[in-house]
Coordinates of C-alpha atoms in Angstrom, one line a residue:
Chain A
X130 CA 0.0 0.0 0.0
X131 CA 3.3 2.5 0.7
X132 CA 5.1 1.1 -2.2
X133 CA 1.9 1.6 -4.3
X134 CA 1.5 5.1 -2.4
X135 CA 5.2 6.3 -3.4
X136 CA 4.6 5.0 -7.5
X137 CA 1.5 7.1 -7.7
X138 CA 3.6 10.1 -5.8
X139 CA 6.2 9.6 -8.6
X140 CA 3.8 9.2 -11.7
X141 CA 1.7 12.3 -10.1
X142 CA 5.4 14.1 -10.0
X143 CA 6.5 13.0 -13.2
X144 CA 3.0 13.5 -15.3
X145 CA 2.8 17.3 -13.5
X146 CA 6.7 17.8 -15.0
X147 CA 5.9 16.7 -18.3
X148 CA 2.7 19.0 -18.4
X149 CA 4.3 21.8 -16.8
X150 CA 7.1 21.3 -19.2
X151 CA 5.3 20.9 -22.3
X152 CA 2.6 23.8 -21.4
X153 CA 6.2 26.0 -20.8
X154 CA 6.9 25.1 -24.3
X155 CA 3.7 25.6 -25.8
X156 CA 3.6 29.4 -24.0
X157 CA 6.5 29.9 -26.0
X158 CA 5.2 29.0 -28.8
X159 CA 2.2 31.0 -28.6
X160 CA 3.9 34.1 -27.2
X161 CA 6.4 34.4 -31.0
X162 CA 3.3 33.0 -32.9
X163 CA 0.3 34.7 -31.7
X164 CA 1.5 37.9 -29.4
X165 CA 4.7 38.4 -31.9
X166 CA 5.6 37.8 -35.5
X167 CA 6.1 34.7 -35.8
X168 CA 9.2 32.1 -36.7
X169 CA 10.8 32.7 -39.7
X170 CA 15.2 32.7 -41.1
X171 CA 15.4 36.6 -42.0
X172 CA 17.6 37.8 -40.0
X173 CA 15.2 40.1 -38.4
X174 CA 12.6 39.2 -35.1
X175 CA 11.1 36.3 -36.6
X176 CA 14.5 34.8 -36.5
X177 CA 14.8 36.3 -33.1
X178 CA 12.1 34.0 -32.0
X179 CA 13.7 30.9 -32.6
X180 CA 15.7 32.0 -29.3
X181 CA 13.0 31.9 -27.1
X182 CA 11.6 29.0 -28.5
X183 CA 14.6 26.6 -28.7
X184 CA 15.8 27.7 -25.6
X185 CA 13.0 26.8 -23.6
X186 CA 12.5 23.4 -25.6
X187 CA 16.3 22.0 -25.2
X188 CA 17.6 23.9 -23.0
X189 CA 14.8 24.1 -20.5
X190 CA 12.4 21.4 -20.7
X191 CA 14.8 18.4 -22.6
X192 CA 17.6 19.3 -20.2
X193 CA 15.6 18.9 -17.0
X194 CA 13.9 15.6 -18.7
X195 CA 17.7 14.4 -18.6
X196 CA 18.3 15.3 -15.3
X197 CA 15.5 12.8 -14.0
X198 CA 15.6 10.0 -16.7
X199 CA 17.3 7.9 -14.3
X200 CA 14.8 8.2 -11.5
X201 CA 12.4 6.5 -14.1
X202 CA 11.2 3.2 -12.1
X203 CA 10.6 1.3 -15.7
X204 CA 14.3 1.5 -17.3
X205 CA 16.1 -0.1 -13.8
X206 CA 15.9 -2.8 -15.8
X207 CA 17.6 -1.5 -18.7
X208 CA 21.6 -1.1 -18.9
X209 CA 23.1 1.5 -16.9
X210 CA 24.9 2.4 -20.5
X211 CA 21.7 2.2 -22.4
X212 CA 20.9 5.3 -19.7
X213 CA 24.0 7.0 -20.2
X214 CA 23.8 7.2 -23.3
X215 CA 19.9 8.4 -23.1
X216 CA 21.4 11.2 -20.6
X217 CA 24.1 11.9 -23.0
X218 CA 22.0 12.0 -25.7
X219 CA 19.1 14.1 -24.7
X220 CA 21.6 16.7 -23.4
X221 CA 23.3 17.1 -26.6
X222 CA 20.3 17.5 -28.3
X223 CA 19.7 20.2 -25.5
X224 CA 23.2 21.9 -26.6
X225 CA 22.5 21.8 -30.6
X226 CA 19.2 23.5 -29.7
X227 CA 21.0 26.1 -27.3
X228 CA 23.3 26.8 -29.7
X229 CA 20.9 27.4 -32.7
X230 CA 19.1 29.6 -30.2
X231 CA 22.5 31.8 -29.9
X232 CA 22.9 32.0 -33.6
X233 CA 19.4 32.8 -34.0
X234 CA 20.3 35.9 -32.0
X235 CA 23.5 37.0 -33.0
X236 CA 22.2 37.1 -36.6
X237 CA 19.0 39.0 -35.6
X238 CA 21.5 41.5 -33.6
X239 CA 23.9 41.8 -36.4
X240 CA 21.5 42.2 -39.0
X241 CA 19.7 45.4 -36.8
X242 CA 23.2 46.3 -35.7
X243 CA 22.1 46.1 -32.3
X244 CA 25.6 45.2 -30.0
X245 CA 25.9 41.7 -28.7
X246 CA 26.9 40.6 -25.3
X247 CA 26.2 43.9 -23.3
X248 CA 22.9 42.5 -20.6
X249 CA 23.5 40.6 -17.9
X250 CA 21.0 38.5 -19.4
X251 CA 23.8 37.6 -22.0
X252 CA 26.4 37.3 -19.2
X253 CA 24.8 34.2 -17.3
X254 CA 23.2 32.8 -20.8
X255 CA 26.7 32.4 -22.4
X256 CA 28.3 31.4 -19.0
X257 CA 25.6 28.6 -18.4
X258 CA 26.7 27.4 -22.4
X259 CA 30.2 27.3 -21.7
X260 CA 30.0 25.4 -18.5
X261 CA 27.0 23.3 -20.5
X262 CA 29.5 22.1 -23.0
X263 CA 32.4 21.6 -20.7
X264 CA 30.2 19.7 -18.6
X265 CA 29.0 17.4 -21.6
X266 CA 32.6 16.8 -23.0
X267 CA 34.0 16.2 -19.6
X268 CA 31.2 14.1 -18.3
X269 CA 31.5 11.8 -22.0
X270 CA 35.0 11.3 -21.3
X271 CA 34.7 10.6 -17.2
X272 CA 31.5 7.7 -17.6
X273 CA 31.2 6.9 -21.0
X274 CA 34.9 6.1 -22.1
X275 CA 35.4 2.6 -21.1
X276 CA 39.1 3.3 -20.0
X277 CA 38.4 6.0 -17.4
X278 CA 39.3 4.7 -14.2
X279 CA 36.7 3.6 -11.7
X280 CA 38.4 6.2 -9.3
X281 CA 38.5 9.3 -11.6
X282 CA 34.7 8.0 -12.2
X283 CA 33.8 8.6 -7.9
X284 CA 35.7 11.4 -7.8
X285 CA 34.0 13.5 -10.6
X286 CA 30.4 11.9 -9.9
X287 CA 29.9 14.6 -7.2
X288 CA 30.8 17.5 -9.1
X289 CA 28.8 16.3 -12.1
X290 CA 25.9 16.0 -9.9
X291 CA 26.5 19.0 -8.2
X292 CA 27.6 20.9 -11.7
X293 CA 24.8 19.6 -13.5
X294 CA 21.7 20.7 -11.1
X295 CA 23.7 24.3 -10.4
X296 CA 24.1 24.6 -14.5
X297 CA 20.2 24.0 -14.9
X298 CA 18.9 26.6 -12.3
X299 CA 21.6 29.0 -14.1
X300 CA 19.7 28.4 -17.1
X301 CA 16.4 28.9 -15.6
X302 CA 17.7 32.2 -14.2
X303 CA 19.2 33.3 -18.1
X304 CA 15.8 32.6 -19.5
X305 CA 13.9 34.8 -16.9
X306 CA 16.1 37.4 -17.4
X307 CA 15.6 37.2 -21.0
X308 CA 11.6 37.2 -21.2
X309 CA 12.0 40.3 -18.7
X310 CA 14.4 42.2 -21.6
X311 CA 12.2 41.2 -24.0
X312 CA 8.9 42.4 -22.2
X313 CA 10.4 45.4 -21.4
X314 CA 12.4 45.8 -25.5
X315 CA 8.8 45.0 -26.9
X316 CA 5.6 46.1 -24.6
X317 CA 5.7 49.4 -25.6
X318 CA 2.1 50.3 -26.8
X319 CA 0.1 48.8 -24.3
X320 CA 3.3 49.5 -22.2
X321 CA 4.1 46.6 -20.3
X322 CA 3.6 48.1 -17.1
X323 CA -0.2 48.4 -18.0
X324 CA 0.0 44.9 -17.8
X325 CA -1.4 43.7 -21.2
X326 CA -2.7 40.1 -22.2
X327 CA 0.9 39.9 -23.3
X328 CA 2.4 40.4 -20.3
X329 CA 0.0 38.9 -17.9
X330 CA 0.7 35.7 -20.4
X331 CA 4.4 35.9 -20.4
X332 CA 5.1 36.5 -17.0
X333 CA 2.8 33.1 -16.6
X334 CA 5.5 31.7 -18.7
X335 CA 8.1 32.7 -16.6
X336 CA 6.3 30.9 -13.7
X337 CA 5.9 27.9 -15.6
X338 CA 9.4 27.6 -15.7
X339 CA 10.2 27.8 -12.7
X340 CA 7.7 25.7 -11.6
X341 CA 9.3 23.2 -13.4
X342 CA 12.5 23.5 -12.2
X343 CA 11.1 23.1 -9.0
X344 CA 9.5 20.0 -9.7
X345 CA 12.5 18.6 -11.2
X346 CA 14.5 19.7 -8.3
X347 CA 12.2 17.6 -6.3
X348 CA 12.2 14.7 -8.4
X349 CA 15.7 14.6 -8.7
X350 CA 16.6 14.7 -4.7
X351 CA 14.6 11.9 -3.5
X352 CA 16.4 9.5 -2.3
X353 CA 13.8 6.4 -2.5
X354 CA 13.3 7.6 -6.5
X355 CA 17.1 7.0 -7.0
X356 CA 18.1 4.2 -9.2
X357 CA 18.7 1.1 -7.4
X358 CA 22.5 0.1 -7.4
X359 CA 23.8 -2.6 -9.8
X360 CA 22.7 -5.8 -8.1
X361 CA 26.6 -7.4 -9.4
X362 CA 28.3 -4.0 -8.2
X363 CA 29.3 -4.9 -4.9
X364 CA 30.2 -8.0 -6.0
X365 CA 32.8 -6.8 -8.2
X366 CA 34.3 -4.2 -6.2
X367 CA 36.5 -6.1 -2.9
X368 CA 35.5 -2.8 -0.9
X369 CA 31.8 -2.8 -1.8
X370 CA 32.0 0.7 -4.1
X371 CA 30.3 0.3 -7.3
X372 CA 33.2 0.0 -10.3
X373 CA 31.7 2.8 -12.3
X374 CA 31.4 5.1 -9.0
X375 CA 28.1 6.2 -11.1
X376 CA 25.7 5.7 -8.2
X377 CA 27.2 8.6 -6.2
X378 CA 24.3 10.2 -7.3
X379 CA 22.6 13.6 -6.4
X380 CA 19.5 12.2 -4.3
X381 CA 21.8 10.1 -2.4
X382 CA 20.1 11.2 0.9
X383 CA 18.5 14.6 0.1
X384 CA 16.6 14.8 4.0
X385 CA 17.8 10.9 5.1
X386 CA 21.0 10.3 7.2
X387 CA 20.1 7.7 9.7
X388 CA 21.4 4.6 8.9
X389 CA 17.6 3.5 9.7
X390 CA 16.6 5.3 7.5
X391 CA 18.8 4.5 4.7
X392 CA 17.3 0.8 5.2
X393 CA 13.9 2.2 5.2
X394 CA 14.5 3.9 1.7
X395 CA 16.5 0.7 0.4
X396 CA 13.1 -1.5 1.1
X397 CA 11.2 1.1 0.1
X398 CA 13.3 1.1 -3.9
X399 CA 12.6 -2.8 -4.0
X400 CA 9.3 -2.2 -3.3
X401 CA 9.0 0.5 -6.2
X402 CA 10.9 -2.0 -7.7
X403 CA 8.8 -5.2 -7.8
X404 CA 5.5 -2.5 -7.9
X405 CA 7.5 -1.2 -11.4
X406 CA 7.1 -4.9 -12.5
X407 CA 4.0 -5.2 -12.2
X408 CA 3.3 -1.7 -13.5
X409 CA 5.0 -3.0 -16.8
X410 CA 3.1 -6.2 -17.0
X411 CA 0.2 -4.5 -16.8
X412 CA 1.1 -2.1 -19.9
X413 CA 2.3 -4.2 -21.5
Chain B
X39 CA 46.1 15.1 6.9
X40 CA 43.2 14.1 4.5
X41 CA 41.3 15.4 7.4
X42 CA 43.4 18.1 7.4
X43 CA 42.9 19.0 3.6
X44 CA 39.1 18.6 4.3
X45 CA 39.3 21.3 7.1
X46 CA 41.0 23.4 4.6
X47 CA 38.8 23.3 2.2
X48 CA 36.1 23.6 3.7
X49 CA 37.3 27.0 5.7
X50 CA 38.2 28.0 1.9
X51 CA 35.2 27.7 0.7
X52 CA 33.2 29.4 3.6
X53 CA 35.6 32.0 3.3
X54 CA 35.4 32.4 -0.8
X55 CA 31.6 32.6 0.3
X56 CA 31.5 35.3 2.5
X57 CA 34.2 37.1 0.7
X58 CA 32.0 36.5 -2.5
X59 CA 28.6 37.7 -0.3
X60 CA 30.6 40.7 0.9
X61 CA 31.4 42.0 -2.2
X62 CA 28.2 42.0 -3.6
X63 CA 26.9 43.6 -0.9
X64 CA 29.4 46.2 -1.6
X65 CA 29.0 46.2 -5.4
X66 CA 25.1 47.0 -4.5
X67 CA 26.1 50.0 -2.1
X68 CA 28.9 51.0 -4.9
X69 CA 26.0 51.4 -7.7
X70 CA 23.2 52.9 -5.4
X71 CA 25.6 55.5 -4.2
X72 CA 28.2 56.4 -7.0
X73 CA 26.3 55.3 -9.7
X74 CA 23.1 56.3 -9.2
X75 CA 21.0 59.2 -5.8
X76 CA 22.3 57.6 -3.1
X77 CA 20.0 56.4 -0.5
X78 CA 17.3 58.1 1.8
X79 CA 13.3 57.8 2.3
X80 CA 11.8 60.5 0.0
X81 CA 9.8 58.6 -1.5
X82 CA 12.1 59.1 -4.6
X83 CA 15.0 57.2 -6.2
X84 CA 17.0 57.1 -2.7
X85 CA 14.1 55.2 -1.3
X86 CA 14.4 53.5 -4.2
X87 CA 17.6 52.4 -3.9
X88 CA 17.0 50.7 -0.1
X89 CA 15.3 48.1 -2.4
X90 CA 18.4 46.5 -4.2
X91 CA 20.3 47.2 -1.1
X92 CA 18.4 45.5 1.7
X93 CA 17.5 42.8 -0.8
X94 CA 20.7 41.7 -1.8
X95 CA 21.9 42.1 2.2
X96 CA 19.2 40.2 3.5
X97 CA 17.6 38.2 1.2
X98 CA 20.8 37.1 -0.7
X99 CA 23.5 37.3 1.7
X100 CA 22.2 36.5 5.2
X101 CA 19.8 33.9 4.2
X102 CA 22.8 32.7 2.5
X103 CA 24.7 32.5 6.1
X104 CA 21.5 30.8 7.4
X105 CA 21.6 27.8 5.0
X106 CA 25.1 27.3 5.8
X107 CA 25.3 28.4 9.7
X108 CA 24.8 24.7 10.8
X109 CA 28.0 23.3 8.7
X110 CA 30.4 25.2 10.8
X111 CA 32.7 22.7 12.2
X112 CA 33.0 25.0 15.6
X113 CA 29.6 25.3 16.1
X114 CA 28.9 20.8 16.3
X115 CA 29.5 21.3 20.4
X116 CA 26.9 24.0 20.6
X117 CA 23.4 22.6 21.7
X118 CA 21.0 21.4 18.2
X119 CA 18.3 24.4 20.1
X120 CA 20.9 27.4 20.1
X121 CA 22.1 26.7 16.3
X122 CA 18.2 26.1 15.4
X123 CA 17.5 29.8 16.9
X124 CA 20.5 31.4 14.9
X125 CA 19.3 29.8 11.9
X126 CA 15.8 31.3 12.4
X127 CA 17.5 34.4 13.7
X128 CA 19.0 35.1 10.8
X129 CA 16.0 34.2 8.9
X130 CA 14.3 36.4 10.6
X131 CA 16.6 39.1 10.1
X132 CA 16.5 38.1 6.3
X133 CA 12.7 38.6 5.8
X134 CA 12.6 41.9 7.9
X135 CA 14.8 43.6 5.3
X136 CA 13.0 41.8 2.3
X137 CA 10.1 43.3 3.9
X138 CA 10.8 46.7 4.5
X139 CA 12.9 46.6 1.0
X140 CA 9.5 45.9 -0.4
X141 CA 8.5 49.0 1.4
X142 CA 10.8 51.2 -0.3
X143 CA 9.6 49.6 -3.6
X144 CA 5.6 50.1 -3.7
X145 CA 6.8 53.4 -1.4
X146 CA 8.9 54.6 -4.8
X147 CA 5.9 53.7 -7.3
X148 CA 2.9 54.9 -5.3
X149 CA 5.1 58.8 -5.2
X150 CA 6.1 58.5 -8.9
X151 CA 2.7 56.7 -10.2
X152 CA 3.7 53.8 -11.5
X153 CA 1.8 50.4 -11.2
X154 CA 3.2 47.8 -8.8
X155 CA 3.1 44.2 -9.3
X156 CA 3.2 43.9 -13.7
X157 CA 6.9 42.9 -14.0
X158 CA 7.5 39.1 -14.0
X159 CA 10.4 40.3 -11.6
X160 CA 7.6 41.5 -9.0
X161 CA 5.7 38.2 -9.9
X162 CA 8.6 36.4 -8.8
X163 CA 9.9 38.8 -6.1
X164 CA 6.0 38.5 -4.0
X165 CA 6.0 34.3 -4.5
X166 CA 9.5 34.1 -3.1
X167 CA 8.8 36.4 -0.3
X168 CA 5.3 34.9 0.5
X169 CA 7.1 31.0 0.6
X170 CA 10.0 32.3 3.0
X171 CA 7.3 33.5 5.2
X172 CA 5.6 30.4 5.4
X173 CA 8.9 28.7 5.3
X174 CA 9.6 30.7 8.4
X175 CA 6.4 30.4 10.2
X176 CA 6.2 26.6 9.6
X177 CA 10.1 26.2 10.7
X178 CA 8.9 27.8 14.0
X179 CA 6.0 25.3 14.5
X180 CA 7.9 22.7 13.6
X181 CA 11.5 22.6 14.9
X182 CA 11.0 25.1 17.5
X183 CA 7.5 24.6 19.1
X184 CA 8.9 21.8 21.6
X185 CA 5.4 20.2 21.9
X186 CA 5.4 18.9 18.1
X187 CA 5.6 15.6 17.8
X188 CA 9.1 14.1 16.5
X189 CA 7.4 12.4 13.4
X190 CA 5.8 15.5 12.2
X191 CA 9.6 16.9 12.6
X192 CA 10.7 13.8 10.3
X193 CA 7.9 14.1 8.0
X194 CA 8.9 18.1 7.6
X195 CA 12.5 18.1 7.2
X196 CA 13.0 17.0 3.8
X197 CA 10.5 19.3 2.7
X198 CA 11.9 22.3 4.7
X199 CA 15.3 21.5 3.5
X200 CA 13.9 20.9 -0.3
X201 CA 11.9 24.6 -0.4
X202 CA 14.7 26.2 1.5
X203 CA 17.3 26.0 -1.5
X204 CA 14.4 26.4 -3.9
X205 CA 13.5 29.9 -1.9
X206 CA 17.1 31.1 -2.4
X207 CA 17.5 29.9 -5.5
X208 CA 14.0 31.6 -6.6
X209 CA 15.5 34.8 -4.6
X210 CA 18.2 35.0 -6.6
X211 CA 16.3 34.8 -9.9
X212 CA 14.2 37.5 -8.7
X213 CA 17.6 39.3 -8.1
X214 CA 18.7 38.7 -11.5
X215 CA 15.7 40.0 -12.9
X216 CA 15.6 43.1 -11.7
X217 CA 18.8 43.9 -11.3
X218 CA 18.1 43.4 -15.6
X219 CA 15.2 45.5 -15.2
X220 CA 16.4 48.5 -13.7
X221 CA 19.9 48.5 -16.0
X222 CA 17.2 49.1 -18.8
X223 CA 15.2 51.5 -16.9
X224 CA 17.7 53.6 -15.9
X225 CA 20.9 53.2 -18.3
X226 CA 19.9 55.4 -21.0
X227 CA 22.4 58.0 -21.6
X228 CA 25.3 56.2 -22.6
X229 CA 22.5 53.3 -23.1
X230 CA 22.9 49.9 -21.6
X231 CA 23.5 48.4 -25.3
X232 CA 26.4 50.5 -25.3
X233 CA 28.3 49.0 -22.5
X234 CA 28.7 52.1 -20.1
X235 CA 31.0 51.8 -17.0
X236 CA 27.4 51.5 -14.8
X237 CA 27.1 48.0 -16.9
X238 CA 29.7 46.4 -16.4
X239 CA 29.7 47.1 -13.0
X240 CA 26.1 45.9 -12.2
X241 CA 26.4 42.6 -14.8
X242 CA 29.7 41.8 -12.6
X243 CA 27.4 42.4 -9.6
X244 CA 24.4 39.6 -10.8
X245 CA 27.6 37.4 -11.6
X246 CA 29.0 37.5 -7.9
X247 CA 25.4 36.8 -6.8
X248 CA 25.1 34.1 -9.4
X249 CA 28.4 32.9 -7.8
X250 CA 27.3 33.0 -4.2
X251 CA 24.6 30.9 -4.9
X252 CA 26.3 28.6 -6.3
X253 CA 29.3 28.3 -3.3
X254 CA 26.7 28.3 -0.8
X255 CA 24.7 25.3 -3.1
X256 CA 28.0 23.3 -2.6
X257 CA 28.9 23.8 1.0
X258 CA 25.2 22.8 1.8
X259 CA 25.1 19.8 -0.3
X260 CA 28.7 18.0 0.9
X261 CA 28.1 15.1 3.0
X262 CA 31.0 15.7 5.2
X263 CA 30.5 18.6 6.4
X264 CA 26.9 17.8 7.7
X265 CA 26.2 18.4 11.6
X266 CA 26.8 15.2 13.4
X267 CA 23.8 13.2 14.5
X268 CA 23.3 14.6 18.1
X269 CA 25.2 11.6 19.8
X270 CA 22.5 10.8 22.3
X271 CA 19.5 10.6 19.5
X272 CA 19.6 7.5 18.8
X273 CA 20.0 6.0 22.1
X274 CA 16.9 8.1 22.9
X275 CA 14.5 6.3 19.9
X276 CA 13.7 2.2 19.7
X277 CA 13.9 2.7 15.8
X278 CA 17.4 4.8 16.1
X279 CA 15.6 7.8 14.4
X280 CA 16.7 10.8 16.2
X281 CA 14.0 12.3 18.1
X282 CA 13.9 15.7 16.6
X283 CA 14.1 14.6 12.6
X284 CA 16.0 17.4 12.0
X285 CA 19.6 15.5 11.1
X286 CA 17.4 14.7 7.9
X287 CA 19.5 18.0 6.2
X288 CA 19.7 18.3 2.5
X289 CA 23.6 17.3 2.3
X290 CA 22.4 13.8 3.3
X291 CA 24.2 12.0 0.9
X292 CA 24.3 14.4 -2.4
X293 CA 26.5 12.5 -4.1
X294 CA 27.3 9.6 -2.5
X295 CA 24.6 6.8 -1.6
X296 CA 26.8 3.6 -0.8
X297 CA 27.2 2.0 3.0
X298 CA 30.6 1.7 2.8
X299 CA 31.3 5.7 1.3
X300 CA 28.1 6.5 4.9
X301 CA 31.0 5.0 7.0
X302 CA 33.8 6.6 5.0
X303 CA 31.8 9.8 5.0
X304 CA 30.9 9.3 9.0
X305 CA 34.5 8.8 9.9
X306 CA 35.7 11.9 8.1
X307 CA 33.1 13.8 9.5
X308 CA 34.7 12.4 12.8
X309 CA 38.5 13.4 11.7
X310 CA 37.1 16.8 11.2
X311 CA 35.3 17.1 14.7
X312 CA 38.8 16.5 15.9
X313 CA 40.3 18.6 13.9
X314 CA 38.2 21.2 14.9
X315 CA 39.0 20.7 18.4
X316 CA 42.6 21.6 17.8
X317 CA 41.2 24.4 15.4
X318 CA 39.5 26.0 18.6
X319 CA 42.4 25.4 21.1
X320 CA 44.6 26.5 18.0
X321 CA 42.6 29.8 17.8
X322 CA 42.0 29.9 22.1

């Protein structure tokens, strides 16, 4: 009945994400199609809108979707590489679409000779692509090249964790910033401090974002949603340490210490466990 | 000496973070007073200026401290009660400059007529400051009323812990924002796009916030340098829960899940209570 309890809390969790998500995207969406001029290559604010829009699809919603694809119950059963590479994969489709998104501006800019790189809003956006991409290289070559060593593996798992969560909120932050600059750039006649339909619906926007961070956040720091270690790990490893060190993962006790406690939230992962089982047989 | 290393870094980083936290502070005073009226309560741009000020001082800074105030190695032999009341102390502190900085705000737009409460900043700014009320208020009736039950305190933490890092991280969004908004508001002649002296300054100033945040994120989040369970808890509890719930902190185990890396991680935190007893004679 607890087991059964915790699956709906994570399905209930998971399903508001996705929705939250998605209706984050679709704001977007409606904001540069209905409220502004639409999408378009020109060089001029159609092509601006591609900004908005792929940054909130990859590197919004698709990144936080690869922050929690390994708290999904259903792929425990699948490879740990097979989820690697679903993690690496979705990310990088997250970086192509944030980078698009930065072209898609610097053209628009160039083209209205309006100066690059001057708002703060540029500041943390290009810092949280840079750290992004050093965080995708350097976690491809620390967990998905065979020869790293099992050490080097441990000893970076924290900091990607860590890294990985603090680069996401940075992101979250760049993207309010920019819908402020553009509210303020574009809400001219209604002014935006009249509070038109635009802005009321934008500034939802903005919320919707960070609702879904939050939810993510939550997701992502439970320690009973955490994937289950490798059942042949400790039996590989003479001191009991996983030999990928890939389980030092963020949850790992977000709000649980006691050693009780830890036992509690082991039973409670088999429980999810065999309840997953049975979720799958019956969807199947 | 690994403990020693440990020690060391962790006094760096608290020291990078309050050097960090200071200088913003001081970057905010710097732009209110050389860059822009100064401060005072006309109801003009001086009273203004109390906004960014007190917010980034109390909201920012000192809430900051309070995250962190119970990972100070020194402070493990002080009583659980005394370190709960400078946590809500400061908290306190925190939300009574939020609040009056809100003051200044609505003070500034009711003299000059213009509409409160449009911006997605203000949207923002009002839901962070209405949670870290609550926050507050339910911290008090949970951890500090001494007639709640211990479960409830259990059942609370995590979530306590969980919305207390979203609330600053939300707080420093809000920051961001309208530290964004009032660059463009007020940078007009040179203009913002241009790069004046003014914007360099204030982008360098959401960056050492951004920065903050993010030192603050990792101090919290270390295993090691969680309080130690109190050492009569469990002794005091059949199930070896501690009777107040509240060693259920957010470090927990971010970043490391394993039995054998709880009893690495518990005997480090030991070699650092030592070391910290030589730190305090050291310093005597």
């Amino acid at each position: 009945m607890k087991a059964m309890q915790g699956y709906c809390g994570f399905l209930g969790l998971l399903v508001s994400a996705l929705l939250v998500g998605f209706l984050a995207v679709l704001f977007t969406l409606v904001w540069v199609v209905h409220y502004r001029e639409g999408l378009g290559w020109d060089g001029g604010s159609q092509e601006f809108n591609w900004h908005p829009v792929l940054t909130v699809t990859g590197f919004v919603f698709i990144q936080g979707l690869a922050i929690i694809v390994y708290r999904l119950p259903w792929t425990w059963k699948c490879s740990k590489l097979l989820m690697k590479f679903i993690h690496a994969g979705l990310n990088t489709i997250a970086l192509i679409l944030a980078i698009i998104s930065l072209v898609a501006v610097f053209d628009f800019h160039n083209t209205k000779n309006i100066p690059n790189m001057y708002s703060l809003h540029s500041w943390i956006g290009l810092i949280a692509v840079i750290f992004y991409t050093s965080q995708l290289l350097l976690g491809f070559l620390t967990f998905l090249l065979p020869c790293t060593p099992p050490a080097l593996r441990a000893f970076i798992m924290p900091i990607h964790v860590y890294s990985g969560l603090l680069i996401f909120g940075t992101v979250i932050a760049a993207v309010l910033t920019g819908v402020t600059e553009k509210l303020i750039f574009t809400l001219k006649n209604p002014a935006y401090s009249t509070l038109p339909p635009e802005g009321i619906f934008v500034n939802t926007l903005g919320i919707l974002i960070l609702v879904f961070g939050a939810v993510v956040f939550w997701i992502v720091t439970r320690p009973q949603w955490k994937r289950p270690t490798e059942p042949n790990a400790k039996l590989l490893q003479p001191n009991g340490s996983t030999p990928e060190g890939t389980d030092y993962s963020i949850t790992g006790d977000f709000g649980n210490v006691d050693k009780s406690d830890e036992d509690g939230e082991a039973a409670a992962r088999k429980r999810n466990l065999k309840l997953d089982e049975v979720g799958q047989r019956s969807t199947m």
